[in-house]
Amino acid sequence: MENEAVKKYLELLNPFVLPNYIDELKNLKIDNMYGSDFFLTCDKTKDELNAIWLVADALRHLRENNISTKVFESGLGVGIYKAPSVKTRFSFDSACNLLGLSPQTVEEKDSKLSYGEMAGETANMISFMSDVVGVRDHKYIGKGNTYMHKVADTLGQGFKEGLLEQKPTLINLQCDIDHPTQTMSDMLHLVNIYRGLENLRGKKVVMSWAYSPTYGKSLSVSQGIIGLMTRFGMDVVLAHPPGYDIMPEVEVMAENNVKINGGSFSKTHSMKEAFNEADIIYAKNWTPFSVLEKKTKLYDDSNFMDLRKLEKELQEENSYHKNWSITADAMKNTKEALYMHCLPVDIAGVTCDHGEIDVATFEKYRKFLYKQASYKSYVIAAMILLAKFKNVPTLLERLDNDNKQRKLKIR
């Protein structure tokens, strides 16, 4: 990404508005999105995923042109966080605000969630005036996504029994399997960089493990990227040191995806091999699936002594792979690849001695990373809009035609 390549990418930083996006939206089969929840990207059809990207870009276009997108006069958007969050929480709050909902937060430490409070009790108590409920729960294998389904089922039951005036939409803000709001915003970043979804076909994207001095990081981003990008004809490579495997079910899904959609899926334990001729590098740290399985069992058994021991063992094992880091040398055999990360990233020489990326390389890609992060609020808002309104194309047309100023202009 030197010289002309840098200039080329910088010219693309301001993403284009999809031409005739409302007409495109009208041609998609998205009726089933109304009243639905969002658990995993693999649950959604390609039309439904494309609709989210179209609506997200439309909302961004309206806001950037100072047009109000307030479609709710009141209502709550409640975020339940059973794991700490800054960026995703802020993105969810921003999405709610963009549409006119007031964001509210429930953290594990603020309730009885950590003491086993029933999902039903929590869900109903926070949902009497809620239009959307976001849940973040990714720390333990087999628990996060299961908890989200329990919450959604309880909300549905509460609505059927007349306890709730409506069923709030549930959105997965990260679970043990997937991080759909993150991967959907990552994909929208690529759609805009490469000027269209169809132009991603045949692009080589590497989902690579990277060293970090911290431990216990979730698998959900890497798994989500692999599961999503293999649906659109991309050549996806999973790269990690031996023993740092992801969920086997996700690999099987990726293999099935390429049989249906084209492209390819491969694995390697060589960072150098993976990066060769790559168009896109997505490199971040994650905890091996086998370790997370052990961690979950120890947590279930309340064996906190062995849990701390396991974490120390993982930290020691990580230290053997410090060479798995993004540097200019690591990137030299790529096709001037775009670097991606979900942020925050561990930067060697800034936040740590050895990290996922060195400071010089981070600075080279900093603008792209921040632009990548900027899509998340719009993606979440699009998920909400498509779940809460039947005719979203008409709604967008009305917002555009009404041209109500978001921020009053005083002459």
CSV table of C-alpha atoms in Angstrom, one decimal:
chain,number,residue,atom,x,y,z
A,1,MET,CA,0.0,0.0,0.0
A,2,GLU,CA,2.8,2.4,-0.8
A,3,ASN,CA,2.6,5.6,-3.0
A,4,GLU,CA,-0.1,5.2,-5.6
A,5,ALA,CA,-1.7,2.3,-3.8
A,6,VAL,CA,-2.1,4.5,-0.7
A,7,LYS,CA,-3.6,7.3,-2.8
A,8,LYS,CA,-6.0,4.8,-4.4
A,9,TYR,CA,-7.3,3.5,-1.0
A,10,LEU,CA,-7.6,7.0,0.5
A,11,GLU,CA,-9.8,8.0,-2.4
A,12,LEU,CA,-12.1,5.2,-1.5
A,13,LEU,CA,-12.3,6.1,2.2
A,14,ASN,CA,-15.5,8.0,1.8
A,15,PRO,CA,-17.9,5.2,0.8
A,16,PHE,CA,-20.2,5.6,-2.1
A,17,VAL,CA,-24.0,5.7,-1.8
A,18,LEU,CA,-25.4,2.6,-3.5
A,19,PRO,CA,-27.1,3.8,-6.7
A,20,ASN,CA,-30.8,3.5,-6.6
A,21,TYR,CA,-30.6,1.7,-3.2
A,22,ILE,CA,-34.3,2.0,-2.6
A,23,ASP,CA,-35.1,0.3,-5.9
A,24,GLU,CA,-32.6,-2.5,-5.1
A,25,LEU,CA,-34.2,-2.9,-1.8
A,26,LYS,CA,-37.7,-3.3,-3.4
A,27,ASN,CA,-36.4,-6.2,-5.5
A,28,LEU,CA,-35.2,-8.2,-2.5
A,29,LYS,CA,-37.3,-10.9,-0.8
A,30,ILE,CA,-37.2,-9.6,2.8
A,31,ASP,CA,-40.8,-10.0,4.1
A,32,ASN,CA,-39.6,-12.5,6.7
A,33,MET,CA,-37.4,-9.9,8.4
A,34,TYR,CA,-40.3,-8.0,9.8
A,35,GLY,CA,-40.8,-9.2,13.4
A,36,SER,CA,-37.7,-11.3,13.4
A,37,ASP,CA,-34.6,-11.5,15.6
A,38,PHE,CA,-31.0,-11.5,14.6
A,39,PHE,CA,-29.0,-14.4,16.1
A,40,LEU,CA,-26.5,-15.5,13.5
A,41,THR,CA,-25.6,-14.4,9.9
A,42,CYS,CA,-26.1,-17.9,8.7
A,43,ASP,CA,-29.8,-17.7,9.7
A,44,LYS,CA,-30.4,-15.0,7.1
A,45,THR,CA,-30.7,-15.3,3.4
A,46,LYS,CA,-28.4,-13.4,1.0
A,47,ASP,CA,-31.3,-11.1,0.2
A,48,GLU,CA,-31.8,-10.3,3.9
A,49,LEU,CA,-28.1,-9.7,4.4
A,50,ASN,CA,-27.9,-7.4,1.4
A,51,ALA,CA,-31.0,-5.5,2.7
A,52,ILE,CA,-29.1,-4.7,5.9
A,53,TRP,CA,-26.2,-3.3,3.9
A,54,LEU,CA,-28.5,-1.3,1.7
A,55,VAL,CA,-30.5,0.2,4.6
A,56,ALA,CA,-27.3,0.9,6.6
A,57,ASP,CA,-25.8,2.8,3.6
A,58,ALA,CA,-29.1,4.6,3.2
A,59,LEU,CA,-29.3,5.7,6.8
A,60,ARG,CA,-25.7,6.9,6.6
A,61,HIS,CA,-26.4,8.9,3.5
A,62,LEU,CA,-29.4,10.5,5.2
A,63,ARG,CA,-27.5,11.5,8.3
A,64,GLU,CA,-24.5,12.8,6.3
A,65,ASN,CA,-27.0,15.0,4.5
A,66,ASN,CA,-28.4,16.3,7.8
A,67,ILE,CA,-31.8,14.5,7.3
A,68,SER,CA,-33.4,13.1,10.4
A,69,THR,CA,-33.9,9.4,10.6
A,70,LYS,CA,-36.0,9.5,13.8
A,71,VAL,CA,-38.8,6.9,13.2
A,72,PHE,CA,-39.7,6.4,16.9
A,73,GLU,CA,-41.1,9.2,19.0
A,74,SER,CA,-40.4,7.1,22.2
A,75,GLY,CA,-39.3,3.7,23.2
A,76,LEU,CA,-36.3,2.0,24.7
A,77,GLY,CA,-33.3,0.1,23.2
A,78,VAL,CA,-32.0,-2.1,26.0
A,79,GLY,CA,-28.5,-3.6,25.9
A,80,ILE,CA,-27.8,-6.6,28.2
A,81,TYR,CA,-24.0,-7.0,28.7
A,82,LYS,CA,-22.9,-10.2,30.3
A,83,ALA,CA,-19.4,-9.3,29.0
A,84,PRO,CA,-17.7,-5.9,29.1
A,85,SER,CA,-18.0,-3.7,26.0
A,86,VAL,CA,-17.1,-0.2,24.9
A,87,LYS,CA,-17.2,-0.1,21.1
A,88,THR,CA,-20.2,-2.4,20.6
A,89,ARG,CA,-22.1,-0.8,23.4
A,90,PHE,CA,-21.5,2.7,22.0
A,91,SER,CA,-22.5,1.5,18.5
A,92,PHE,CA,-25.8,0.0,19.9
A,93,ASP,CA,-26.6,3.2,21.8
A,94,SER,CA,-25.8,5.3,18.7
A,95,ALA,CA,-28.0,3.1,16.5
A,96,CYS,CA,-30.9,3.5,19.0
A,97,ASN,CA,-30.4,7.2,19.2
A,98,LEU,CA,-30.3,7.5,15.4
A,99,LEU,CA,-33.8,6.0,15.1
A,100,GLY,CA,-35.3,7.9,18.1
A,101,LEU,CA,-35.0,5.2,20.8
A,102,SER,CA,-33.5,5.9,24.2
A,103,PRO,CA,-30.7,3.5,25.0
A,104,GLN,CA,-30.5,1.8,28.4
A,105,THR,CA,-27.9,-0.6,29.7
A,106,VAL,CA,-28.1,-3.6,32.0
A,107,GLU,CA,-24.8,-5.0,33.0
A,108,GLU,CA,-24.1,-8.3,34.8
A,109,LYS,CA,-22.8,-6.5,37.9
A,110,ASP,CA,-25.9,-4.3,38.0
A,111,SER,CA,-28.4,-7.2,38.3
A,112,LYS,CA,-28.7,-10.8,39.5
A,113,LEU,CA,-27.6,-12.1,36.1
A,114,SER,CA,-24.3,-13.3,37.6
A,115,TYR,CA,-26.2,-15.2,40.3
A,116,GLY,CA,-28.4,-17.1,37.8
A,117,GLU,CA,-31.4,-14.8,37.6
A,118,MET,CA,-34.0,-16.4,35.3
A,119,ALA,CA,-33.8,-15.1,31.7
A,120,GLY,CA,-37.6,-14.8,31.7
A,121,GLU,CA,-37.7,-12.5,34.7
A,122,THR,CA,-35.0,-10.2,33.4
A,123,ALA,CA,-36.3,-10.1,29.9
A,124,ASN,CA,-39.9,-9.2,30.9
A,125,MET,CA,-38.9,-6.6,33.5
A,126,ILE,CA,-36.8,-4.6,31.0
A,127,SER,CA,-39.2,-4.9,28.0
A,128,PHE,CA,-42.4,-3.2,29.0
A,129,MET,CA,-41.6,-0.2,26.8
A,130,SER,CA,-38.7,-1.7,24.8
A,131,ASP,CA,-38.6,-2.0,21.0
A,132,VAL,CA,-35.2,-3.7,20.8
A,133,VAL,CA,-33.1,-5.8,23.2
A,134,GLY,CA,-29.4,-6.3,22.4
A,135,VAL,CA,-27.5,-9.1,24.2
A,136,ARG,CA,-23.7,-9.5,24.5
A,137,ASP,CA,-22.6,-12.8,26.1
A,138,HIS,CA,-19.6,-14.5,24.6
A,139,LYS,CA,-17.4,-15.7,27.4
A,140,TYR,CA,-18.4,-19.4,27.7
A,141,ILE,CA,-18.9,-22.0,24.9
A,142,GLY,CA,-22.5,-23.2,24.6
A,143,LYS,CA,-23.9,-20.5,26.8
A,144,GLY,CA,-24.1,-17.1,25.0
A,145,ASN,CA,-26.3,-17.9,22.0
A,146,THR,CA,-28.4,-20.3,24.1
A,147,TYR,CA,-29.1,-17.5,26.6
A,148,MET,CA,-30.1,-15.2,23.7
A,149,HIS,CA,-32.6,-17.7,22.5
A,150,LYS,CA,-34.1,-18.0,26.0
A,151,VAL,CA,-34.5,-14.3,26.2
A,152,ALA,CA,-36.1,-14.1,22.8
A,153,ASP,CA,-38.5,-17.0,23.6
A,154,THR,CA,-39.5,-15.4,26.8
A,155,LEU,CA,-40.2,-12.1,25.0
A,156,GLY,CA,-42.3,-13.9,22.5
A,157,GLN,CA,-44.2,-15.7,25.3
A,158,GLY,CA,-44.7,-12.4,27.2
A,159,PHE,CA,-46.2,-10.9,24.1
A,160,LYS,CA,-48.5,-13.8,23.4
A,161,GLU,CA,-49.7,-13.8,27.0
A,162,GLY,CA,-50.5,-10.0,26.9
A,163,LEU,CA,-47.8,-9.1,29.3
A,164,LEU,CA,-46.0,-7.0,26.7
A,165,GLU,CA,-47.7,-4.8,24.2
A,166,GLN,CA,-45.3,-5.8,21.5
A,167,LYS,CA,-42.4,-8.3,21.1
A,168,PRO,CA,-39.1,-6.5,21.3
A,169,THR,CA,-36.6,-7.5,18.6
A,170,LEU,CA,-33.5,-9.3,19.9
A,171,ILE,CA,-30.1,-8.5,18.3
A,172,ASN,CA,-27.0,-10.5,19.0
A,173,LEU,CA,-24.3,-8.1,20.1
A,174,GLN,CA,-21.8,-11.0,20.3
A,175,CYS,CA,-22.1,-14.5,21.4
A,176,ASP,CA,-19.9,-17.6,21.7
A,177,ILE,CA,-20.5,-18.5,18.0
A,178,ASP,CA,-20.8,-15.2,16.0
A,179,HIS,CA,-20.5,-11.5,16.3
A,180,PRO,CA,-22.9,-10.5,13.5
A,181,THR,CA,-23.0,-6.7,14.1
A,182,GLN,CA,-19.2,-6.7,13.8
A,183,THR,CA,-18.9,-9.0,10.7
A,184,MET,CA,-21.8,-7.3,8.9
A,185,SER,CA,-20.1,-3.9,9.4
A,186,ASP,CA,-16.8,-5.4,8.3
A,187,MET,CA,-18.5,-6.7,5.1
A,188,LEU,CA,-20.1,-3.4,4.4
A,189,HIS,CA,-16.7,-1.8,4.6
A,190,LEU,CA,-15.4,-4.1,1.9
A,191,VAL,CA,-18.5,-3.6,-0.2
A,192,ASN,CA,-17.8,0.1,-0.3
A,193,ILE,CA,-14.0,-0.3,-0.7
A,194,TYR,CA,-14.4,-2.6,-3.7
A,195,ARG,CA,-17.5,-0.8,-5.1
A,196,GLY,CA,-20.1,-3.5,-4.8
A,197,LEU,CA,-20.8,-6.9,-3.3
A,198,GLU,CA,-20.2,-8.7,-6.6
A,199,ASN,CA,-16.7,-7.4,-6.8
A,200,LEU,CA,-15.7,-9.3,-3.6
A,201,ARG,CA,-16.0,-12.6,-5.5
A,202,GLY,CA,-12.5,-14.1,-6.0
A,203,LYS,CA,-10.8,-11.8,-3.5
A,204,LYS,CA,-8.4,-13.6,-1.1
A,205,VAL,CA,-9.1,-12.8,2.5
A,206,VAL,CA,-7.0,-14.2,5.3
A,207,MET,CA,-8.5,-14.7,8.8
A,208,SER,CA,-5.3,-14.9,10.8
A,209,TRP,CA,-4.5,-15.4,14.5
A,210,ALA,CA,-2.2,-12.7,15.9
A,211,TYR,CA,-0.2,-12.6,19.1
A,212,SER,CA,-1.5,-10.6,22.1
A,213,PRO,CA,-0.2,-10.5,25.6
A,214,THR,CA,-3.8,-10.6,26.8
A,215,TYR,CA,-5.7,-13.8,26.9
A,216,GLY,CA,-9.3,-15.1,26.8
A,217,LYS,CA,-10.3,-13.3,23.6
A,218,SER,CA,-13.4,-14.6,21.9
A,219,LEU,CA,-13.6,-16.8,18.8
A,220,SER,CA,-16.7,-15.2,17.6
A,221,VAL,CA,-15.2,-12.6,15.2
A,222,SER,CA,-12.9,-15.0,13.4
A,223,GLN,CA,-15.8,-17.5,13.2
A,224,GLY,CA,-18.2,-14.9,12.0
A,225,ILE,CA,-15.8,-13.7,9.3
A,226,ILE,CA,-15.3,-17.2,8.0
A,227,GLY,CA,-18.9,-18.1,8.0
A,228,LEU,CA,-20.0,-14.9,6.3
A,229,MET,CA,-17.4,-14.4,3.6
A,230,THR,CA,-17.5,-17.9,2.3
A,231,ARG,CA,-21.1,-17.2,1.3
A,232,PHE,CA,-20.0,-14.6,-1.3
A,233,GLY,CA,-17.5,-16.4,-3.4
A,234,MET,CA,-14.4,-15.2,-1.6
A,235,ASP,CA,-11.2,-17.3,-1.2
A,236,VAL,CA,-11.0,-17.5,2.5
A,237,VAL,CA,-7.9,-18.7,4.3
A,238,LEU,CA,-7.8,-19.5,8.1
A,239,ALA,CA,-4.3,-19.2,9.5
A,240,HIS,CA,-3.2,-19.9,13.0
A,241,PRO,CA,-0.5,-21.7,15.0
A,242,PRO,CA,-1.1,-25.4,15.7
A,243,GLY,CA,-3.7,-25.9,18.5
A,244,TYR,CA,-5.5,-22.6,18.0
A,245,ASP,CA,-8.5,-24.1,16.2
A,246,ILE,CA,-11.9,-22.6,16.0
A,247,MET,CA,-15.2,-24.4,16.4
A,248,PRO,CA,-15.2,-27.4,14.1
A,249,GLU,CA,-18.9,-26.7,13.2
A,250,VAL,CA,-17.8,-23.3,11.7
A,251,GLU,CA,-15.2,-25.0,9.5
A,252,VAL,CA,-17.8,-27.5,8.2
A,253,MET,CA,-20.1,-24.6,7.5
A,254,ALA,CA,-17.4,-22.8,5.5
A,255,GLU,CA,-16.7,-25.9,3.5
A,256,ASN,CA,-20.4,-26.3,2.7
A,257,ASN,CA,-20.7,-22.6,1.8
A,258,VAL,CA,-18.0,-22.7,-0.9
A,259,LYS,CA,-19.6,-25.8,-2.5
A,260,ILE,CA,-22.8,-23.8,-2.9
A,261,ASN,CA,-21.4,-20.3,-3.6
A,262,GLY,CA,-18.0,-20.9,-5.2
A,263,GLY,CA,-14.7,-19.5,-3.9
A,264,SER,CA,-12.6,-21.6,-1.5
A,265,PHE,CA,-11.8,-22.3,2.1
A,266,SER,CA,-8.4,-23.5,3.3
A,267,LYS,CA,-6.3,-23.7,6.5
A,268,THR,CA,-2.7,-23.3,7.2
A,269,HIS,CA,-0.3,-23.0,10.1
A,270,SER,CA,2.0,-20.7,8.2
A,271,MET,CA,1.4,-17.0,8.3
A,272,LYS,CA,3.8,-16.4,5.4
A,273,GLU,CA,2.0,-19.0,3.2
A,274,ALA,CA,-1.4,-17.5,4.0
A,275,PHE,CA,-0.5,-13.9,3.3
A,276,ASN,CA,1.0,-14.6,-0.1
A,277,GLU,CA,-1.0,-12.7,-2.8
A,278,ALA,CA,-3.7,-11.9,-0.3
A,279,ASP,CA,-6.1,-9.0,-1.0
A,280,ILE,CA,-7.4,-8.6,2.6
A,281,ILE,CA,-5.7,-9.4,5.9
A,282,TYR,CA,-7.9,-9.7,9.0
A,283,ALA,CA,-5.6,-10.5,11.9
A,284,LYS,CA,-6.5,-10.7,15.5
A,285,ASN,CA,-6.0,-12.8,18.6
A,286,TRP,CA,-8.4,-15.5,19.8
A,287,THR,CA,-8.5,-18.3,22.4
A,288,PRO,CA,-8.4,-21.8,21.1
A,289,PHE,CA,-11.7,-23.6,21.0
A,290,SER,CA,-10.3,-26.5,23.1
A,291,VAL,CA,-9.2,-24.1,25.8
A,292,LEU,CA,-12.6,-22.4,25.9
A,293,GLU,CA,-14.3,-25.7,26.3
A,294,LYS,CA,-12.1,-26.4,29.4
A,295,LYS,CA,-12.7,-22.9,30.7
A,296,THR,CA,-16.5,-23.4,30.4
A,297,LYS,CA,-16.4,-26.7,32.3
A,298,LEU,CA,-14.2,-25.2,35.1
A,299,TYR,CA,-16.6,-22.3,35.3
A,300,ASP,CA,-19.6,-24.7,35.5
A,301,ASP,CA,-17.8,-26.6,38.3
A,302,SER,CA,-16.9,-23.4,40.1
A,303,ASN,CA,-13.3,-24.5,39.9
A,304,PHE,CA,-11.8,-21.1,40.0
A,305,MET,CA,-8.3,-22.2,41.1
A,306,ASP,CA,-7.9,-24.4,38.0
A,307,LEU,CA,-9.5,-21.7,35.9
A,308,ARG,CA,-6.7,-19.3,36.9
A,309,LYS,CA,-4.1,-22.0,36.2
A,310,LEU,CA,-5.6,-22.6,32.8
A,311,GLU,CA,-5.4,-18.9,32.0
A,312,LYS,CA,-1.7,-18.8,33.0
A,313,GLU,CA,-1.0,-21.8,30.8
A,314,LEU,CA,-2.7,-20.1,27.8
A,315,GLN,CA,-0.7,-16.9,28.4
A,316,GLU,CA,2.5,-18.9,28.4
A,317,GLU,CA,1.5,-20.8,25.2
A,318,ASN,CA,0.7,-17.4,23.5
A,319,SER,CA,4.2,-16.2,24.3
A,320,TYR,CA,5.7,-18.8,21.9
A,321,HIS,CA,4.0,-17.2,19.0
A,322,LYS,CA,5.1,-13.6,19.1
A,323,ASN,CA,6.2,-13.8,15.5
A,324,TRP,CA,2.5,-13.9,14.5
A,325,SER,CA,2.3,-10.1,14.2
A,326,ILE,CA,1.4,-7.7,11.5
A,327,THR,CA,4.5,-5.8,10.3
A,328,ALA,CA,5.7,-4.3,7.0
A,329,ASP,CA,7.7,-7.5,6.4
A,330,ALA,CA,4.7,-9.7,7.0
A,331,MET,CA,2.6,-7.7,4.5
A,332,LYS,CA,5.2,-7.5,1.7
A,333,ASN,CA,4.1,-10.5,-0.2
A,334,THR,CA,0.4,-9.6,-0.2
A,335,LYS,CA,-1.3,-7.7,-3.1
A,336,GLU,CA,-0.9,-4.4,-1.2
A,337,ALA,CA,-3.6,-5.9,1.1
A,338,LEU,CA,-6.2,-4.0,3.1
A,339,TYR,CA,-5.7,-4.7,6.8
A,340,MET,CA,-8.7,-5.1,9.0
A,341,HIS,CA,-9.3,-5.5,12.8
A,342,CYS,CA,-12.4,-5.2,14.9
A,343,LEU,CA,-10.6,-2.9,17.4
A,344,PRO,CA,-9.3,-2.3,19.9
A,345,VAL,CA,-6.0,-3.7,18.7
A,346,ASP,CA,-2.9,-4.5,20.7
A,347,ILE,CA,-0.1,-2.2,19.2
A,348,ALA,CA,3.5,-3.2,19.8
A,349,GLY,CA,5.3,-0.2,21.2
A,350,VAL,CA,2.1,1.6,22.3
A,351,THR,CA,-0.2,-0.6,24.4
A,352,CYS,CA,2.3,-3.5,24.8
A,353,ASP,CA,5.9,-4.6,24.1
A,354,HIS,CA,4.7,-7.2,21.5
A,355,GLY,CA,1.3,-7.2,20.0
A,356,GLU,CA,-1.0,-7.9,17.1
A,357,ILE,CA,0.5,-5.1,15.0
A,358,ASP,CA,3.5,-2.8,15.2
A,359,VAL,CA,3.0,0.9,15.5
A,360,ALA,CA,4.3,1.9,12.0
A,361,THR,CA,2.0,-0.6,10.2
A,362,PHE,CA,-1.0,0.5,12.4
A,363,GLU,CA,-0.5,4.1,11.5
A,364,LYS,CA,-0.4,3.2,7.8
A,365,TYR,CA,-3.9,1.6,8.1
A,366,ARG,CA,-5.3,3.7,10.9
A,367,LYS,CA,-7.8,5.6,8.7
A,368,PHE,CA,-9.1,2.5,7.2
A,369,LEU,CA,-9.6,0.9,10.6
A,370,TYR,CA,-11.6,3.8,11.9
A,371,LYS,CA,-13.7,3.9,8.7
A,372,GLN,CA,-14.3,0.1,9.2
A,373,ALA,CA,-15.5,0.8,12.7
A,374,SER,CA,-17.8,3.6,11.6
A,375,TYR,CA,-20.3,1.3,9.9
A,376,LYS,CA,-21.4,-0.6,13.0
A,377,SER,CA,-24.0,1.8,14.3
A,378,TYR,CA,-25.6,2.0,10.9
A,379,VAL,CA,-25.7,-1.8,10.5
A,380,ILE,CA,-27.4,-2.2,13.9
A,381,ALA,CA,-29.9,0.5,13.1
A,382,ALA,CA,-30.6,-1.3,9.8
A,383,MET,CA,-31.3,-4.5,11.7
A,384,ILE,CA,-33.7,-2.7,14.0
A,385,LEU,CA,-35.5,-0.9,11.1
A,386,LEU,CA,-36.0,-4.0,9.0
A,387,ALA,CA,-37.4,-5.9,12.1
A,388,LYS,CA,-39.7,-3.2,13.2
A,389,PHE,CA,-41.2,-1.8,10.0
A,390,LYS,CA,-43.0,-3.7,7.2
A,391,ASN,CA,-42.2,-1.4,4.2
A,392,VAL,CA,-38.7,-0.1,4.7
A,393,PRO,CA,-38.2,1.2,1.1
A,394,THR,CA,-41.3,3.4,1.5
A,395,LEU,CA,-40.1,4.5,4.9
A,396,LEU,CA,-36.7,5.5,3.5
A,397,GLU,CA,-38.4,7.4,0.6
A,398,ARG,CA,-40.6,9.3,3.1
A,399,LEU,CA,-37.6,10.3,5.2
A,400,ASP,CA,-35.7,11.5,2.2
A,401,ASN,CA,-38.7,13.4,0.8
A,402,ASP,CA,-39.6,14.9,4.1
A,403,ASN,CA,-36.1,16.2,4.4
A,404,LYS,CA,-36.5,17.1,8.0
A,405,GLN,CA,-33.3,18.6,9.4
A,406,ARG,CA,-31.5,16.6,12.0
A,407,LYS,CA,-29.6,19.7,13.1
A,408,LEU,CA,-31.4,23.0,12.6
A,409,LYS,CA,-29.6,25.4,10.3
A,410,ILE,CA,-29.8,29.0,11.5
A,411,ARG,CA,-28.9,31.7,8.9
